Amino acid sequence: MTSTSTSPSTPHSFQVDLRGLVDLLSHHLYSSPRVYVRELLQNAVDAITARHALEPAAEVRIRLSVSGGRVTIEDSGIGLTADEAHSLLATIGRSSKRAGGGSDLNEQGVEATRQEFLGQFGIGLLACFVVARQIRVVTRSARDPHAAPVEWLATDDGSYTVRELPHDARPEPGTTVVLEARPGAAEWAVPAKVEELARDYGSLLPCEITFDDGEGGEPRPITDRPAVWDRPFPTPDARRVALAGHCAQLFGFTPLDSIDLDLPVAGVRGVAYVLPEPTSPAHRAGHRVHLKGMLLTERADNLLPDWAFFVRAVLDTDTLRPTASRENLYDDETLAAVRDALGARVRGWLAELAASDPDRLAAFLQVHHLGVKSMARHDPDLLGLMLPWLPFETSDGSMSLQEFAAAHTDIHFTRTVEEFRQIAPIAAAHGLGVINAGYTYDADLLALLPAVRPELKVTELDAGAVTERLDPVPTSAELALAPFLATARTRLEPQSCDVVLRAFQPVAVPALYLDDRQARQERDRTAALESADSLWSGILGALRGSAPRARLVLNHNNPLIRRIAALPDEALTGTAVESLYGQALLMSQRPLRPADSTLLNRAFLGLLEWATHSTDDRDAQEGQK
């Protein structure tokens, strides 16, 4: 047996192309070069945090300035030694904020304070190359008072130098970072732009930050703490006004209302603003999230439940986890729990309005009822909470289901707006409770109503239900009109339409066309049967059911119906009946079948012919005289 030996392999380090890294950061990780200001602020605040862990009484100072195309940020933080500058500033992925690094404080100190840091991924300073041609760092360590200041100078070609400076180059601990803008990135080093970005990202940071535009004036404060939702106000109205102003400044609209989002256990504080205009539930609103005071994102679309589409939130958190780009929230179990808790706060606001302020709830629903209906179909809790208050168009007028159910335990609905508008005045006159379910989502919600209110019966309106509510005609009157009804039924038999006689209000309506889903299905089956071959004709014929057909209900109270019924000419009577059918069909605004169009055309021409013949007869009689 022979043995083989393998020579030990030599480990090699990955080589990083800085230009390629900058391209990756600017085009794939970060949404915009604007994040470089965030990275500068983040490193400065973290340096202050580390300094305070070492020296709790140390000065807190961060100053941002712009001059001659250079952006400078100076802090009184922990600083770095020469070895740390080599190790931390030029190594991708290595962060002084991670436990075990051994470079900031001691092992125990890092572990105790690392949760207070903003940065975690070790790419912050190098990310500034998205706008910088050169980065110069002058730093002095607070841990070693005898260590000399250090200059770390790097360019975007991937090279850097580290050298020690005289002690008087930086007498106090801390760090100064100077960025020199690269060609084509000068817009990101304009004083007004830098100040705007600094305020946007850093207004809630716990450290005092000032900005100097290089024009000789006093440095201006960047931070604005505490957050408006945490400030004391003399009255609730004063707080409401302040929050409305904050919303207008931040989001550009005056809210209908504001909802506090305080979750102390989860380390979350903020406010949700109710949109004053309707918005689609499919549109995922972006929420504004700060992490330990630093703006993380303005487009967090996974912060609130999907059904809470009608609010825009802004909050600060110290528990939620950012993505690597630090421009969104990592969707993990912690975020899921916070999302549910925030949704409960919004739902609690709705419940409070329903219980104590129905006028404000009505104002909210007037704007957002369509979206609430959409989401209530899939959220049983939201359905149970909001269904009694959602507005519907009914035969008794526009009202909530709670009001409508108080007057009608048997609820009927139509699937089209046209059908509802035709039947609504007649249903109202005869005590029939009908809801218009022709609008988006209404039919789905009505189908769910019995699950919330089991005592209610909800059915689609059918021709039989309407006919039963209309007043019957006395038997003697119906017998007297039997020949007329026989003619009418014969004429409308090809249209698969029955004719019945009833007395109903309003008197001005001569005829009412009624059908239901079963009747429409039967007509479709008949139409398919007429155009099918022998095999399909046999199959479709076998499927013939006993479903009720459409009905033309003639109004015995209407004078026109009585005059038509008294016509001596059977052909003219048939033409008049076809005209009534066509008029009722048009009033229902249903799509016309080819057979219906043919009938309408025939009836119109028949009436014209009768009218012209009558005129000719009268003219002939006048001529004989």
Tab-separated table of C-alpha atoms in Angstrom, residues 390-401 403-405 407-408 420 424-425 427-429 432-436 439:
chain	number	residue	atom	x	y	z
A	390	LEU	CA	-68.612	51.628	6.074
A	391	PRO	CA	-70.959	53.590	3.786
A	392	PHE	CA	-73.062	51.798	1.162
A	393	GLU	CA	-75.552	53.014	-1.407
A	394	THR	CA	-78.939	51.539	-0.464
A	395	SER	CA	-82.573	51.826	-1.450
A	396	ASP	CA	-82.988	53.929	1.723
A	397	GLY	CA	-80.149	56.271	0.768
A	398	SER	CA	-76.417	56.308	1.561
A	399	MET	CA	-75.834	54.848	5.020
A	400	SER	CA	-73.798	52.382	7.014
A	401	LEU	CA	-74.706	48.715	7.155
A	403	GLU	CA	-78.158	51.679	10.083
A	404	PHE	CA	-79.499	49.693	7.145
A	405	ALA	CA	-79.626	46.403	9.067
A	407	ALA	CA	-84.517	48.504	9.225
A	408	HIS	CA	-84.004	45.332	7.143
A	420	PHE	CA	-79.753	49.063	-8.638
A	424	ALA	CA	-84.092	51.408	-6.071
A	425	PRO	CA	-87.114	53.762	-6.256
A	427	ALA	CA	-87.830	48.880	-3.794
A	428	ALA	CA	-87.966	51.922	-1.503
A	429	ALA	CA	-91.659	52.463	-2.217
A	432	LEU	CA	-87.648	46.094	-0.020
A	433	GLY	CA	-84.114	46.537	1.347
A	434	VAL	CA	-81.634	46.619	-1.535
A	435	ILE	CA	-77.926	47.513	-1.495
A	436	ASN	CA	-75.952	48.527	-4.541
A	439	TYR	CA	-69.135	49.240	-6.730
